[in-house]
PDB file of C-alpha atoms and ligand atoms in Angstrom:
ATOM      1  CA  MET A   1       7.836   0.582  -2.138  1.00 91.00           C
ATOM      2  CA  ASP A   2      11.341   1.611  -1.201  1.00 96.00           C
ATOM      3  CA  LYS A   3      14.251  -0.280  -2.653  1.00 98.00           C
ATOM      4  CA  LEU A   4      15.126  -3.400  -0.651  1.00 98.00           C
ATOM      5  CA  ILE A   5      17.762  -3.121   2.055  1.00 99.00           C
ATOM      6  CA  ILE A   6      19.595  -6.430   2.382  1.00 99.00           C
ATOM      7  CA  THR A   7      21.454  -7.051   5.642  1.00 99.00           C
ATOM      8  CA  ALA A   8      24.072  -9.783   5.885  1.00 99.00           C
ATOM      9  CA  ALA A   9      24.409 -11.287   9.369  1.00 98.00           C
ATOM     10  CA  LEU A  10      27.696 -13.087   8.908  1.00 98.00           C
ATOM     11  CA  THR A  11      28.565 -14.810  12.169  1.00 98.00           C
ATOM     12  CA  GLY A  12      26.195 -14.517  15.142  1.00 96.00           C
ATOM     13  CA  GLY A  13      26.972 -15.305  18.737  1.00 93.00           C
ATOM     14  CA  ILE A  14      25.886 -18.922  19.137  1.00 92.00           C
ATOM     15  CA  HIS A  15      26.888 -21.541  16.545  1.00 94.00           C
ATOM     16  CA  GLY A  16      30.318 -21.575  14.876  1.00 95.00           C
ATOM     17  CA  LYS A  17      32.289 -23.518  12.298  1.00 97.00           C
ATOM     18  CA  GLU A  18      30.872 -26.808  13.650  1.00 96.00           C
ATOM     19  CA  ALA A  19      27.576 -25.744  12.018  1.00 97.00           C
ATOM     20  CA  ASN A  20      29.182 -24.646   8.736  1.00 98.00           C
ATOM     21  CA  PRO A  21      32.970 -24.563   8.156  1.00 98.00           C
ATOM     22  CA  ALA A  22      32.483 -21.480   5.941  1.00 98.00           C
ATOM     23  CA  LEU A  23      31.092 -19.421   8.855  1.00 98.00           C
ATOM     24  CA  PRO A  24      33.568 -16.538   9.329  1.00 98.00           C
ATOM     25  CA  GLU A  25      34.817 -16.140  12.911  1.00 98.00           C
ATOM     26  CA  GLN A  26      38.111 -14.234  12.873  1.00 98.00           C
ATOM     27  CA  PRO A  27      38.380 -10.549  11.876  1.00 98.00           C
ATOM     28  CA  ASP A  28      40.193 -11.206   8.571  1.00 98.00           C
ATOM     29  CA  GLU A  29      37.538 -13.757   7.534  1.00 98.00           C
ATOM     30  CA  ILE A  30      34.720 -11.411   8.558  1.00 98.00           C
ATOM     31  CA  ILE A  31      36.223  -8.421   6.702  1.00 98.00           C
ATOM     32  CA  ARG A  32      36.605 -10.482   3.525  1.00 98.00           C
ATOM     33  CA  GLU A  33      33.062 -11.823   3.773  1.00 98.00           C
ATOM     34  CA  ALA A  34      31.592  -8.352   4.394  1.00 98.00           C
ATOM     35  CA  VAL A  35      33.196  -7.058   1.185  1.00 98.00           C
ATOM     36  CA  ARG A  36      31.901 -10.056  -0.803  1.00 98.00           C
ATOM     37  CA  CYS A  37      28.389  -9.552   0.586  1.00 98.00           C
ATOM     38  CA  HIS A  38      28.511  -5.852  -0.317  1.00 98.00           C
ATOM     39  CA  GLU A  39      29.427  -6.788  -3.892  1.00 98.00           C
ATOM     40  CA  ALA A  40      26.538  -9.285  -3.926  1.00 98.00           C
ATOM     41  CA  GLY A  41      23.989  -6.614  -2.934  1.00 98.00           C
ATOM     42  CA  ALA A  42      24.060  -6.238   0.857  1.00 99.00           C
ATOM     43  CA  ALA A  43      23.697  -2.629   2.048  1.00 98.00           C
ATOM     44  CA  VAL A  44      24.275  -3.454   5.735  1.00 99.00           C
ATOM     45  CA  VAL A  45      26.545  -5.922   7.517  1.00 99.00           C
ATOM     46  CA  HIS A  46      25.634  -7.135  11.033  1.00 98.00           C
ATOM     47  CA  LEU A  47      28.699  -8.112  13.059  1.00 98.00           C
ATOM     48  CA  HIS A  48      29.555 -10.199  16.107  1.00 98.00           C
ATOM     49  CA  ALA A  49      33.065 -10.637  17.544  1.00 97.00           C
ATOM     50  CA  ARG A  50      34.683 -13.980  18.357  1.00 97.00           C
ATOM     51  CA  ASP A  51      37.844 -14.700  20.303  1.00 96.00           C
ATOM     52  CA  ARG A  52      40.730 -16.771  18.892  1.00 96.00           C
ATOM     53  CA  ALA A  53      38.954 -19.952  19.949  1.00 95.00           C
ATOM     54  CA  GLY A  54      35.812 -18.858  18.100  1.00 95.00           C
ATOM     55  CA  ARG A  55      33.743 -18.070  21.198  1.00 94.00           C
ATOM     56  CA  GLY A  56      31.417 -15.054  21.126  1.00 94.00           C
ATOM     57  CA  VAL A  57      32.879 -12.062  22.982  1.00 95.00           C
ATOM     58  CA  ALA A  58      32.072  -8.390  23.457  1.00 95.00           C
ATOM     59  CA  ASP A  59      35.538  -6.985  22.787  1.00 95.00           C
ATOM     60  CA  ALA A  60      35.828  -3.365  21.669  1.00 96.00           C
ATOM     61  CA  HIS A  61      39.262  -4.014  20.103  1.00 97.00           C
ATOM     62  CA  ILE A  62      37.987  -6.821  17.898  1.00 98.00           C
ATOM     63  CA  PHE A  63      35.001  -4.701  16.823  1.00 98.00           C
ATOM     64  CA  GLY A  64      37.428  -1.842  16.092  1.00 98.00           C
ATOM     65  CA  GLU A  65      39.644  -4.059  13.956  1.00 98.00           C
ATOM     66  CA  MET A  66      36.686  -5.417  11.970  1.00 98.00           C
ATOM     67  CA  ASN A  67      35.055  -1.996  11.543  1.00 98.00           C
ATOM     68  CA  GLN A  68      38.259  -0.333  10.343  1.00 98.00           C
ATOM     69  CA  GLY A  69      39.094  -3.198   7.988  1.00 98.00           C
ATOM     70  CA  ILE A  70      35.653  -3.124   6.379  1.00 98.00           C
ATOM     71  CA  ARG A  71      35.556   0.688   6.146  1.00 98.00           C
ATOM     72  CA  ALA A  72      38.924   0.704   4.388  1.00 98.00           C
ATOM     73  CA  ARG A  73      37.629  -1.676   1.719  1.00 98.00           C
ATOM     74  CA  CYS A  74      33.995  -0.748   1.016  1.00 98.00           C
ATOM     75  CA  GLY A  75      31.146   1.589   1.923  1.00 98.00           C
ATOM     76  CA  ILE A  76      28.786  -0.981   3.432  1.00 98.00           C
ATOM     77  CA  ILE A  77      26.853   0.218   6.500  1.00 98.00           C
ATOM     78  CA  ILE A  78      28.378  -1.408   9.584  1.00 98.00           C
ATOM     79  CA  GLN A  79      25.963  -2.587  12.248  1.00 98.00           C
ATOM     80  CA  ASN A  80      27.660  -3.914  15.392  1.00 98.00           C
ATOM     81  CA  THR A  81      25.688  -6.153  17.670  1.00 98.00           C
ATOM     82  CA  THR A  82      25.092  -5.095  21.256  1.00 98.00           C
ATOM     83  CA  GLY A  83      23.728  -8.584  21.923  1.00 96.00           C
ATOM     84  CA  GLY A  84      25.208 -11.993  22.572  1.00 91.00           C
ATOM     85  CA  PRO A  85      23.587 -14.427  24.988  1.00 89.00           C
ATOM     86  CA  GLY A  86      25.601 -14.935  28.167  1.00 89.00           C
ATOM     87  CA  LEU A  87      27.804 -11.848  27.736  1.00 93.00           C
ATOM     88  CA  PRO A  88      27.813  -9.210  30.502  1.00 93.00           C
ATOM     89  CA  ILE A  89      25.580  -6.243  29.725  1.00 94.00           C
ATOM     90  CA  ASP A  90      28.306  -3.645  30.482  1.00 93.00           C
ATOM     91  CA  GLU A  91      30.638  -5.370  27.991  1.00 95.00           C
ATOM     92  CA  ARG A  92      27.973  -5.713  25.312  1.00 96.00           C
ATOM     93  CA  ILE A  93      27.658  -1.952  24.938  1.00 97.00           C
ATOM     94  CA  THR A  94      31.392  -1.491  24.221  1.00 97.00           C
ATOM     95  CA  SER A  95      30.810  -2.469  20.565  1.00 97.00           C
ATOM     96  CA  LEU A  96      29.582   1.144  20.175  1.00 98.00           C
ATOM     97  CA  ASP A  97      33.139   2.372  20.880  1.00 97.00           C
ATOM     98  CA  ALA A  98      34.159   1.253  17.373  1.00 97.00           C
ATOM     99  CA  LYS A  99      31.808   4.002  16.086  1.00 96.00           C
ATOM    100  CA  PRO A 100      29.567   1.914  13.807  1.00 98.00           C
ATOM    101  CA  GLU A 101      26.835   3.704  11.855  1.00 98.00           C
ATOM    102  CA  MET A 102      24.256   1.273  13.246  1.00 98.00           C
ATOM    103  CA  ALA A 103      23.909  -1.131  16.150  1.00 98.00           C
ATOM    104  CA  SER A 104      21.421  -3.791  17.107  1.00 98.00           C
ATOM    105  CA  LEU A 105      19.191  -3.147  20.116  1.00 98.00           C
ATOM    106  CA  ASN A 106      17.478  -6.206  21.585  1.00 98.00           C
ATOM    107  CA  MET A 107      13.976  -5.363  22.785  1.00 98.00           C
ATOM    108  CA  GLY A 108      13.386  -8.015  25.419  1.00 98.00           C
ATOM    109  CA  THR A 109      14.377 -11.263  27.048  1.00 97.00           C
ATOM    110  CA  VAL A 110      14.415 -14.624  25.299  1.00 97.00           C
ATOM    111  CA  VAL A 111      15.907 -18.020  26.103  1.00 96.00           C
ATOM    112  CA  PHE A 112      17.624 -19.750  23.187  1.00 94.00           C
ATOM    113  CA  PHE A 113      17.847 -23.553  23.086  1.00 93.00           C
ATOM    114  CA  HIS A 114      21.203 -24.675  21.696  1.00 89.00           C
ATOM    115  CA  GLN A 115      22.721 -28.184  21.780  1.00 88.00           C
ATOM    116  CA  GLY A 116      20.374 -29.261  24.558  1.00 91.00           C
ATOM    117  CA  LYS A 117      21.140 -26.238  26.756  1.00 93.00           C
ATOM    118  CA  GLU A 118      19.123 -23.179  27.668  1.00 95.00           C
ATOM    119  CA  LEU A 119      20.922 -19.924  26.837  1.00 93.00           C
ATOM    120  CA  PRO A 120      19.224 -17.037  28.643  1.00 94.00           C
ATOM    121  CA  PHE A 121      19.493 -13.715  26.848  1.00 95.00           C
ATOM    122  CA  ILE A 122      18.385 -11.107  29.360  1.00 96.00           C
ATOM    123  CA  ASN A 123      17.457  -7.576  28.284  1.00 97.00           C
ATOM    124  CA  LEU A 124      15.659  -5.556  30.957  1.00 97.00           C
ATOM    125  CA  ARG A 125      13.664  -2.418  30.191  1.00 98.00           C
ATOM    126  CA  SER A 126      16.156  -0.218  32.077  1.00 98.00           C
ATOM    127  CA  GLU A 127      19.024  -1.737  30.065  1.00 97.00           C
ATOM    128  CA  ILE A 128      17.189  -1.249  26.761  1.00 98.00           C
ATOM    129  CA  GLU A 129      16.585   2.415  27.659  1.00 98.00           C
ATOM    130  CA  ALA A 130      20.280   2.887  28.569  1.00 98.00           C
ATOM    131  CA  PHE A 131      21.439   1.293  25.290  1.00 98.00           C
ATOM    132  CA  ALA A 132      18.976   3.418  23.272  1.00 98.00           C
ATOM    133  CA  LYS A 133      20.220   6.573  24.993  1.00 98.00           C
ATOM    134  CA  ALA A 134      23.862   5.689  24.303  1.00 98.00           C
ATOM    135  CA  MET A 135      23.031   5.203  20.600  1.00 98.00           C
ATOM    136  CA  LEU A 136      21.006   8.421  20.386  1.00 98.00           C
ATOM    137  CA  ASP A 137      23.808  10.427  22.064  1.00 98.00           C
ATOM    138  CA  ARG A 138      26.398   9.045  19.611  1.00 97.00           C
ATOM    139  CA  GLY A 139      24.275   9.327  16.452  1.00 97.00           C
ATOM    140  CA  ILE A 140      24.208   5.540  15.960  1.00 98.00           C
ATOM    141  CA  LYS A 141      21.036   4.217  14.290  1.00 98.00           C
ATOM    142  CA  PRO A 142      19.485   1.375  16.279  1.00 98.00           C
ATOM    143  CA  GLU A 143      18.010  -1.668  14.608  1.00 98.00           C
ATOM    144  CA  MET A 144      15.502  -2.889  17.189  1.00 98.00           C
ATOM    145  CA  GLU A 145      15.399  -6.678  17.412  1.00 98.00           C
ATOM    146  CA  VAL A 146      11.814  -7.763  18.087  1.00 98.00           C
ATOM    147  CA  TYR A 147      11.271 -11.496  18.677  1.00 98.00           C
ATOM    148  CA  ASN A 148       7.536 -11.512  19.446  1.00 98.00           C
ATOM    149  CA  PRO A 149       4.587  -9.073  19.476  1.00 98.00           C
ATOM    150  CA  ALA A 150       5.006  -8.226  23.187  1.00 97.00           C
ATOM    151  CA  MET A 151       8.382  -6.631  22.451  1.00 98.00           C
ATOM    152  CA  LEU A 152       6.664  -3.989  20.321  1.00 98.00           C
ATOM    153  CA  GLY A 153       5.491  -2.626  23.680  1.00 98.00           C
ATOM    154  CA  GLU A 154       9.142  -1.902  24.442  1.00 98.00           C
ATOM    155  CA  VAL A 155       9.452   0.002  21.165  1.00 98.00           C
ATOM    156  CA  GLU A 156       6.439   2.068  22.273  1.00 98.00           C
ATOM    157  CA  ASN A 157       8.182   2.662  25.603  1.00 98.00           C
ATOM    158  CA  LEU A 158      11.317   4.052  23.893  1.00 98.00           C
ATOM    159  CA  ILE A 159       9.121   6.308  21.731  1.00 98.00           C
ATOM    160  CA  ARG A 160       7.336   7.583  24.876  1.00 98.00           C
ATOM    161  CA  CYS A 161      10.744   8.226  26.518  1.00 98.00           C
ATOM    162  CA  ASP A 162      11.874  10.170  23.409  1.00 98.00           C
ATOM    163  CA  LEU A 163      14.877   7.873  22.964  1.00 98.00           C
ATOM    164  CA  LEU A 164      14.426   7.148  19.244  1.00 98.00           C
ATOM    165  CA  ALA A 165      14.835   9.158  16.040  1.00 97.00           C
ATOM    166  CA  ARG A 166      12.465   8.548  13.122  1.00 97.00           C
ATOM    167  CA  PRO A 167      12.116   6.415  11.149  1.00 98.00           C
ATOM    168  CA  TYR A 168      12.058   3.629  13.752  1.00 98.00           C
ATOM    169  CA  TYR A 169      13.886   0.644  12.305  1.00 98.00           C
ATOM    170  CA  ILE A 170      12.633  -2.709  13.557  1.00 98.00           C
ATOM    171  CA  ASN A 171      13.902  -6.186  12.720  1.00 98.00           C
ATOM    172  CA  PHE A 172      11.388  -8.981  13.254  1.00 98.00           C
ATOM    173  CA  VAL A 173      13.376 -12.042  14.284  1.00 98.00           C
ATOM    174  CA  MET A 174      10.970 -14.841  13.360  1.00 98.00           C
ATOM    175  CA  GLY A 175      11.255 -18.497  14.226  1.00 97.00           C
ATOM    176  CA  VAL A 176      13.591 -18.497  17.242  1.00 96.00           C
ATOM    177  CA  GLY A 177      13.322 -22.013  18.645  1.00 91.00           C
ATOM    178  CA  GLY A 178      13.253 -21.120  22.329  1.00 93.00           C
ATOM    179  CA  MET A 179      11.266 -19.321  25.012  1.00 96.00           C
ATOM    180  CA  GLY A 180       9.920 -16.048  23.670  1.00 96.00           C
ATOM    181  CA  GLY A 181      10.368 -17.111  20.044  1.00 97.00           C
ATOM    182  CA  TYR A 182       7.513 -16.586  17.589  1.00 98.00           C
ATOM    183  CA  PRO A 183       7.147 -19.090  14.728  1.00 98.00           C
ATOM    184  CA  GLY A 184       8.003 -17.790  11.273  1.00 98.00           C
ATOM    185  CA  THR A 185       4.623 -18.057   9.579  1.00 97.00           C
ATOM    186  CA  LEU A 186       2.829 -15.713   7.186  1.00 96.00           C
ATOM    187  CA  LYS A 187       0.054 -15.098   9.728  1.00 98.00           C
ATOM    188  CA  ASN A 188       2.515 -14.271  12.516  1.00 98.00           C
ATOM    189  CA  LEU A 189       4.492 -11.898  10.307  1.00 98.00           C
ATOM    190  CA  ALA A 190       1.265 -10.163   9.236  1.00 98.00           C
ATOM    191  CA  THR A 191       0.341  -9.786  12.927  1.00 97.00           C
ATOM    192  CA  MET A 192       3.689  -8.154  13.704  1.00 98.00           C
ATOM    193  CA  ILE A 193       3.361  -5.793  10.709  1.00 98.00           C
ATOM    194  CA  ASP A 194      -0.152  -4.778  11.839  1.00 98.00           C
ATOM    195  CA  LEU A 195       1.200  -3.827  15.276  1.00 98.00           C
ATOM    196  CA  LEU A 196       4.049  -1.579  14.029  1.00 98.00           C
ATOM    197  CA  PRO A 197       4.071   1.911  15.542  1.00 98.00           C
ATOM    198  CA  PRO A 198       3.504   4.719  12.987  1.00 98.00           C
ATOM    199  CA  GLY A 199       6.798   5.915  11.529  1.00 97.00           C
ATOM    200  CA  SER A 200       8.379   2.444  11.497  1.00 98.00           C
ATOM    201  CA  ILE A 201      10.310   0.620   8.790  1.00 98.00           C
ATOM    202  CA  PHE A 202      10.680  -3.131   9.168  1.00 98.00           C
ATOM    203  CA  ASN A 203      13.257  -5.731   8.323  1.00 98.00           C
ATOM    204  CA  VAL A 204      12.723  -9.493   8.666  1.00 98.00           C
ATOM    205  CA  SER A 205      15.052 -12.292   9.770  1.00 98.00           C
ATOM    206  CA  GLY A 206      13.950 -15.906   9.777  1.00 98.00           C
ATOM    207  CA  ILE A 207      15.817 -18.491  11.805  1.00 97.00           C
ATOM    208  CA  GLY A 208      16.699 -21.805  10.147  1.00 96.00           C
ATOM    209  CA  ARG A 209      14.152 -22.987   7.643  1.00 95.00           C
ATOM    210  CA  ALA A 210      12.108 -19.804   8.205  1.00 97.00           C
ATOM    211  CA  GLN A 211      14.818 -17.684   6.569  1.00 98.00           C
ATOM    212  CA  LEU A 212      13.909 -17.944   2.893  1.00 98.00           C
ATOM    213  CA  PRO A 213      10.092 -17.730   3.251  1.00 98.00           C
ATOM    214  CA  MET A 214      10.344 -14.851   5.753  1.00 98.00           C
ATOM    215  CA  ASN A 215      12.786 -12.947   3.495  1.00 98.00           C
ATOM    216  CA  THR A 216      10.490 -13.439   0.515  1.00 98.00           C
ATOM    217  CA  MET A 217       7.356 -12.394   2.387  1.00 98.00           C
ATOM    218  CA  ALA A 218       9.157  -9.318   3.709  1.00 98.00           C
ATOM    219  CA  MET A 219      10.000  -8.267   0.153  1.00 97.00           C
ATOM    220  CA  LEU A 220       6.369  -8.639  -0.920  1.00 97.00           C
ATOM    221  CA  CYS A 221       5.074  -6.700   2.104  1.00 96.00           C
ATOM    222  CA  GLY A 222       7.374  -3.697   1.653  1.00 97.00           C
ATOM    223  CA  GLY A 223       9.817  -4.709   4.376  1.00 98.00           C
ATOM    224  CA  HIS A 224      13.536  -5.364   4.167  1.00 98.00           C
ATOM    225  CA  ALA A 225      15.434  -8.639   4.437  1.00 98.00           C
ATOM    226  CA  ARG A 226      18.246 -10.021   6.563  1.00 98.00           C
ATOM    227  CA  THR A 227      20.064 -13.168   5.535  1.00 98.00           C
ATOM    228  CA  GLY A 228      23.314 -14.865   6.536  1.00 98.00           C
ATOM    229  CA  PHE A 229      24.848 -17.620   8.629  1.00 98.00           C
ATOM    230  CA  GLU A 230      23.792 -16.109  11.961  1.00 98.00           C
ATOM    231  CA  ASP A 231      20.221 -17.061  11.095  1.00 98.00           C
ATOM    232  CA  CYS A 232      20.667 -20.098   8.810  1.00 98.00           C
ATOM    233  CA  VAL A 233      23.727 -22.031   7.618  1.00 98.00           C
ATOM    234  CA  ASN A 234      21.945 -23.998   4.870  1.00 98.00           C
ATOM    235  CA  TYR A 235      21.279 -23.007   1.290  1.00 98.00           C
ATOM    236  CA  ARG A 236      18.407 -25.476   1.130  1.00 97.00           C
ATOM    237  CA  ARG A 237      17.328 -28.473   3.163  1.00 95.00           C
ATOM    238  CA  GLY A 238      20.309 -30.805   3.671  1.00 95.00           C
ATOM    239  CA  GLU A 239      22.763 -28.561   1.785  1.00 98.00           C
ATOM    240  CA  LEU A 240      25.144 -26.171   3.526  1.00 98.00           C
ATOM    241  CA  ALA A 241      25.504 -22.707   2.000  1.00 98.00           C
ATOM    242  CA  GLN A 242      28.949 -22.035   0.538  1.00 98.00           C
ATOM    243  CA  SER A 243      29.164 -18.497   1.883  1.00 98.00           C
ATOM    244  CA  ASN A 244      27.137 -15.619   3.250  1.00 98.00           C
ATOM    245  CA  ALA A 245      27.537 -13.960  -0.149  1.00 98.00           C
ATOM    246  CA  GLN A 246      25.742 -16.884  -1.796  1.00 98.00           C
ATOM    247  CA  LEU A 247      22.725 -16.229   0.453  1.00 98.00           C
ATOM    248  CA  VAL A 248      22.843 -12.483  -0.294  1.00 98.00           C
ATOM    249  CA  GLU A 249      22.978 -13.193  -4.036  1.00 98.00           C
ATOM    250  CA  ARG A 250      19.834 -15.306  -3.790  1.00 98.00           C
ATOM    251  CA  VAL A 251      17.899 -12.598  -1.919  1.00 98.00           C
ATOM    252  CA  ALA A 252      18.998  -9.959  -4.454  1.00 98.00           C
ATOM    253  CA  ARG A 253      18.019 -12.207  -7.359  1.00 98.00           C
ATOM    254  CA  LEU A 254      14.601 -12.978  -5.865  1.00 98.00           C
ATOM    255  CA  ALA A 255      13.969  -9.303  -5.181  1.00 98.00           C
ATOM    256  CA  ARG A 256      14.673  -8.331  -8.770  1.00 97.00           C
ATOM    257  CA  GLU A 257      12.425 -11.141 -10.034  1.00 97.00           C
ATOM    258  CA  LEU A 258       9.656  -9.809  -7.784  1.00 96.00           C
ATOM    259  CA  GLY A 259      10.076  -6.280  -9.106  1.00 95.00           C
ATOM    260  CA  ARG A 260      11.863  -4.897  -6.062  1.00 97.00           C
ATOM    261  CA  GLU A 261      15.141  -3.094  -6.757  1.00 98.00           C
ATOM    262  CA  VAL A 262      18.019  -3.593  -4.339  1.00 98.00           C
ATOM    263  CA  ALA A 263      19.245  -0.551  -2.380  1.00 98.00           C
ATOM    264  CA  THR A 264      22.885   0.484  -2.357  1.00 98.00           C
ATOM    265  CA  SER A 265      24.366   1.396   1.012  1.00 98.00           C
ATOM    266  CA  ASP A 266      23.899   5.101   0.288  1.00 98.00           C
ATOM    267  CA  GLU A 267      20.279   4.524  -0.727  1.00 98.00           C
ATOM    268  CA  ALA A 268      19.789   2.587   2.512  1.00 98.00           C
ATOM    269  CA  ARG A 269      21.219   5.537   4.488  1.00 98.00           C
ATOM    270  CA  THR A 270      18.601   7.782   2.860  1.00 98.00           C
ATOM    271  CA  ILE A 271      15.755   5.324   3.539  1.00 98.00           C
ATOM    272  CA  LEU A 272      16.823   5.005   7.197  1.00 98.00           C
ATOM    273  CA  GLY A 273      17.357   8.746   7.689  1.00 97.00           C
ATOM    274  CA  MET A 274      21.061   8.366   8.435  1.00 96.00           C
ATOM    275  CA  LYS A 275      23.820  10.821   7.706  1.00 78.00           C
ATOM    276  CA  ARG A 276      27.098   9.431   6.506  1.00 66.00           C
TER     277      ARG A 276
HETATM  278 ZN1  LIG B 301      23.372 -10.865  15.815  1.00 72.64          ZN
END
């Protein structure tokens, strides 16, 4: 098995400090947290931008500020989101202007349920193809966000259209509590792994209580693990996590106990076929 790539998803685009006061929202908080997560064992940091009021935005200047600040302080791989429910599609792609090494690429439409409201997150096939082409043209490695088995058909479509470089890097987002979500169970994860196109490497996120079991199963199955406040703000049931770095430390510790070494950012670049 390859060494384990740990991704820290610090902020997300939905819940904010009301869910956990330690959730970083502003660029200075996010830069500081990215460095701490890198020290704790994260090879990749997944970023969202927030405005001054803490609302999710697709703002190229904020992404630029965060990307430059992190790059000046450590060598962690920066992965900007091109997602964010409710944000206009033509704004979402501007996070690529900050020249991250990686970006997320959402592989279909889901509807999140948050505070009693439905949050549609629309990603059409034509839009996915356009985002993939923009990443390929700029040498940005996509992490394909796959929320259910049907979305693997969209990965196959990008392969057919010759819009992806090998290895294909897929993140299974398990346990989204909305339309199009797929519960984070061992059987469901095994199903997703069985359906992977040849030449793929997989990462696993689990939402809420699915985070820790999905991360652990991913390690055992040869996949990689994403943790952080975007996916879960608790350390354990009824106890808020103190920081993203605390969650990264736990994943790194578990990996070592299970005989899986943790990849540095440079080792992750090699595993993912990326040039620095
Ligand atoms: Zn995200």
